[in-house]
Amino acid sequence: MKFSFRPTEGAFYELFTRAAQNLVRGTALLNELALPGVDVQSVSERLTEVEHDSDQITHELYKKINSTFITPFDREDIYRLGSLLDDVMDHLEAVGDLLYLYGLTELPALPRELHEMVNVLDQQAKLTADAMPRLKSLKNLEDYWIECNRLENEGDRINRQLLVRLFSGEYDALTVLKMKEVADELEAACDAFEHVANTVETIAVKES
């Protein structure tokens, strides 16, 4: 394998940025589910396409690590950040997939809290996409991880409210089981965004 002794560090940051931009695309697609008359199958299929693109970006990142002699920061941190960004996309895809496969969007209305969770994820995605290019300088990142952690706490609060609604008797038992699975994926996505932010904080502290 050919190694690069003077790597173009920008390639790593470009890949992180592309991966984060896909997360914005993913949450935007989930937000479409709140629109009247939405084609849920189309949303699910487009989410799958974005997820496949994210997988390709992750593979490119790993290949770049393995062919680069000197990386801009620890290889372990690069692997972890790339993997965590991919994890978020996996959870976003799962949400859309479950809503479609379970036919939940055919209900008279999805729980308000579900849409609120998607809104939190959308904010986290935009914050993350905005932060990734700043990894190169490692400047002005503190506000990002603080706000992302705050949003994760907000997501936890909304998730608890969603669970209360699900077990209030408003929905039949089978629907509750299906929605609980969706709620778990939403919470996992919210947590995964926080893990990305925590990793960025770790990198910033180690490299400063």
PDB file of N, CA, C and O in Angstrom, residues 139-165:
ATOM      1  N   LYS A 139     -10.884  25.815  16.685  1.00  0.00           N
ATOM      2  CA  LYS A 139     -11.291  27.053  17.339  1.00  0.00           C
ATOM      3  C   LYS A 139     -12.811  27.201  17.282  1.00  0.00           C
ATOM      4  O   LYS A 139     -13.463  26.703  16.376  1.00  0.00           O
ATOM      5  N   ASN A 140     -13.330  27.912  18.291  1.00  0.00           N
ATOM      6  CA  ASN A 140     -14.767  28.225  18.341  1.00  0.00           C
ATOM      7  C   ASN A 140     -15.634  26.974  18.305  1.00  0.00           C
ATOM      8  O   ASN A 140     -16.683  26.944  17.641  1.00  0.00           O
ATOM      9  N   LEU A 141     -15.225  25.950  19.045  1.00  0.00           N
ATOM     10  CA  LEU A 141     -15.981  24.700  19.082  1.00  0.00           C
ATOM     11  C   LEU A 141     -16.712  24.471  20.401  1.00  0.00           C
ATOM     12  O   LEU A 141     -17.624  23.658  20.470  1.00  0.00           O
ATOM     13  N   GLU A 142     -16.313  25.188  21.437  1.00  0.00           N
ATOM     14  CA  GLU A 142     -16.896  24.937  22.759  1.00  0.00           C
ATOM     15  C   GLU A 142     -18.402  25.140  22.772  1.00  0.00           C
ATOM     16  O   GLU A 142     -19.152  24.352  23.360  1.00  0.00           O
ATOM     17  N   ASP A 143     -18.871  26.205  22.128  1.00  0.00           N
ATOM     18  CA  ASP A 143     -20.312  26.468  22.088  1.00  0.00           C
ATOM     19  C   ASP A 143     -21.064  25.318  21.428  1.00  0.00           C
ATOM     20  O   ASP A 143     -22.204  25.025  21.792  1.00  0.00           O
ATOM     21  N   TYR A 144     -20.399  24.674  20.457  1.00  0.00           N
ATOM     22  CA  TYR A 144     -21.031  23.552  19.754  1.00  0.00           C
ATOM     23  C   TYR A 144     -21.311  22.403  20.705  1.00  0.00           C
ATOM     24  O   TYR A 144     -22.445  21.902  20.777  1.00  0.00           O
ATOM     25  N   TRP A 145     -20.278  21.932  21.431  1.00  0.00           N
ATOM     26  CA  TRP A 145     -20.532  20.748  22.250  1.00  0.00           C
ATOM     27  C   TRP A 145     -21.404  21.072  23.461  1.00  0.00           C
ATOM     28  O   TRP A 145     -22.168  20.223  23.914  1.00  0.00           O
ATOM     29  N   ILE A 146     -21.348  22.304  23.943  1.00  0.00           N
ATOM     30  CA  ILE A 146     -22.229  22.676  25.058  1.00  0.00           C
ATOM     31  C   ILE A 146     -23.688  22.670  24.611  1.00  0.00           C
ATOM     32  O   ILE A 146     -24.565  22.124  25.287  1.00  0.00           O
ATOM     33  N   GLU A 147     -23.960  23.274  23.447  1.00  0.00           N
ATOM     34  CA  GLU A 147     -25.328  23.335  22.946  1.00  0.00           C
ATOM     35  C   GLU A 147     -25.827  21.955  22.542  1.00  0.00           C
ATOM     36  O   GLU A 147     -27.004  21.615  22.759  1.00  0.00           O
ATOM     37  N   CYS A 148     -24.971  21.138  21.971  1.00  0.00           N
ATOM     38  CA  CYS A 148     -25.373  19.789  21.575  1.00  0.00           C
ATOM     39  C   CYS A 148     -25.747  18.959  22.800  1.00  0.00           C
ATOM     40  O   CYS A 148     -26.721  18.200  22.773  1.00  0.00           O
ATOM     41  N   ASN A 149     -24.996  19.123  23.879  1.00  0.00           N
ATOM     42  CA  ASN A 149     -25.321  18.423  25.118  1.00  0.00           C
ATOM     43  C   ASN A 149     -26.626  18.938  25.715  1.00  0.00           C
ATOM     44  O   ASN A 149     -27.426  18.162  26.250  1.00  0.00           O
ATOM     45  N   ARG A 150     -26.854  20.241  25.607  1.00  0.00           N
ATOM     46  CA  ARG A 150     -28.118  20.801  26.101  1.00  0.00           C
ATOM     47  C   ARG A 150     -29.297  20.219  25.324  1.00  0.00           C
ATOM     48  O   ARG A 150     -30.326  19.866  25.906  1.00  0.00           O
ATOM     49  N   LEU A 151     -29.128  20.126  24.016  1.00  0.00           N
ATOM     50  CA  LEU A 151     -30.191  19.566  23.189  1.00  0.00           C
ATOM     51  C   LEU A 151     -30.432  18.093  23.511  1.00  0.00           C
ATOM     52  O   LEU A 151     -31.579  17.623  23.451  1.00  0.00           O
ATOM     53  N   GLU A 152     -29.370  17.372  23.858  1.00  0.00           N
ATOM     54  CA  GLU A 152     -29.551  15.971  24.245  1.00  0.00           C
ATOM     55  C   GLU A 152     -30.397  15.883  25.506  1.00  0.00           C
ATOM     56  O   GLU A 152     -31.265  14.999  25.625  1.00  0.00           O
ATOM     57  N   ASN A 153     -30.175  16.790  26.452  1.00  0.00           N
ATOM     58  CA  ASN A 153     -31.000  16.826  27.663  1.00  0.00           C
ATOM     59  C   ASN A 153     -32.452  17.158  27.323  1.00  0.00           C
ATOM     60  O   ASN A 153     -33.389  16.589  27.898  1.00  0.00           O
ATOM     61  N   GLU A 154     -32.638  18.075  26.379  1.00  0.00           N
ATOM     62  CA  GLU A 154     -33.984  18.418  25.927  1.00  0.00           C
ATOM     63  C   GLU A 154     -34.644  17.209  25.266  1.00  0.00           C
ATOM     64  O   GLU A 154     -35.829  16.943  25.466  1.00  0.00           O
ATOM     65  N   GLY A 155     -33.861  16.470  24.485  1.00  0.00           N
ATOM     66  CA  GLY A 155     -34.384  15.262  23.864  1.00  0.00           C
ATOM     67  C   GLY A 155     -34.813  14.228  24.891  1.00  0.00           C
ATOM     68  O   GLY A 155     -35.853  13.570  24.735  1.00  0.00           O
ATOM     69  N   ASP A 156     -34.039  14.083  25.965  1.00  0.00           N
ATOM     70  CA  ASP A 156     -34.412  13.159  27.040  1.00  0.00           C
ATOM     71  C   ASP A 156     -35.741  13.560  27.664  1.00  0.00           C
ATOM     72  O   ASP A 156     -36.595  12.704  27.950  1.00  0.00           O
ATOM     73  N   ARG A 157     -35.915  14.860  27.867  1.00  0.00           N
ATOM     74  CA  ARG A 157     -37.169  15.355  28.466  1.00  0.00           C
ATOM     75  C   ARG A 157     -38.352  15.042  27.559  1.00  0.00           C
ATOM     76  O   ARG A 157     -39.388  14.547  28.011  1.00  0.00           O
ATOM     77  N   ILE A 158     -38.198  15.316  26.270  1.00  0.00           N
ATOM     78  CA  ILE A 158     -39.286  15.069  25.315  1.00  0.00           C
ATOM     79  C   ILE A 158     -39.566  13.567  25.211  1.00  0.00           C
ATOM     80  O   ILE A 158     -40.732  13.147  25.127  1.00  0.00           O
ATOM     81  N   ASN A 159     -38.513  12.764  25.243  1.00  0.00           N
ATOM     82  CA  ASN A 159     -38.696  11.319  25.159  1.00  0.00           C
ATOM     83  C   ASN A 159     -39.499  10.793  26.343  1.00  0.00           C
ATOM     84  O   ASN A 159     -40.355   9.913  26.182  1.00  0.00           O
ATOM     85  N   ARG A 160     -39.250  11.338  27.531  1.00  0.00           N
ATOM     86  CA  ARG A 160     -40.028  10.915  28.695  1.00  0.00           C
ATOM     87  C   ARG A 160     -41.500  11.280  28.517  1.00  0.00           C
ATOM     88  O   ARG A 160     -42.399  10.501  28.859  1.00  0.00           O
ATOM     89  N   GLN A 161     -41.762  12.472  27.965  1.00  0.00           N
ATOM     90  CA  GLN A 161     -43.136  12.881  27.706  1.00  0.00           C
ATOM     91  C   GLN A 161     -43.794  11.975  26.668  1.00  0.00           C
ATOM     92  O   GLN A 161     -44.986  11.641  26.774  1.00  0.00           O
ATOM     93  N   LEU A 162     -43.007  11.576  25.658  1.00  0.00           N
ATOM     94  CA  LEU A 162     -43.522  10.675  24.633  1.00  0.00           C
ATOM     95  C   LEU A 162     -43.913   9.334  25.236  1.00  0.00           C
ATOM     96  O   LEU A 162     -44.970   8.777  24.920  1.00  0.00           O
ATOM     97  N   LEU A 163     -43.079   8.814  26.132  1.00  0.00           N
ATOM     98  CA  LEU A 163     -43.378   7.535  26.765  1.00  0.00           C
ATOM     99  C   LEU A 163     -44.631   7.635  27.627  1.00  0.00           C
ATOM    100  O   LEU A 163     -45.453   6.705  27.657  1.00  0.00           O
ATOM    101  N   VAL A 164     -44.793   8.747  28.327  1.00  0.00           N
ATOM    102  CA  VAL A 164     -46.003   8.951  29.128  1.00  0.00           C
ATOM    103  C   VAL A 164     -47.236   8.907  28.233  1.00  0.00           C
ATOM    104  O   VAL A 164     -48.250   8.272  28.563  1.00  0.00           O
ATOM    105  N   ARG A 165     -47.166   9.569  27.081  1.00  0.00           N
ATOM    106  CA  ARG A 165     -48.296   9.569  26.150  1.00  0.00           C
ATOM    107  C   ARG A 165     -48.574   8.150  25.635  1.00  0.00           C
ATOM    108  O   ARG A 165     -49.728   7.723  25.541  1.00  0.00           O
TER     109      ARG A 165
END
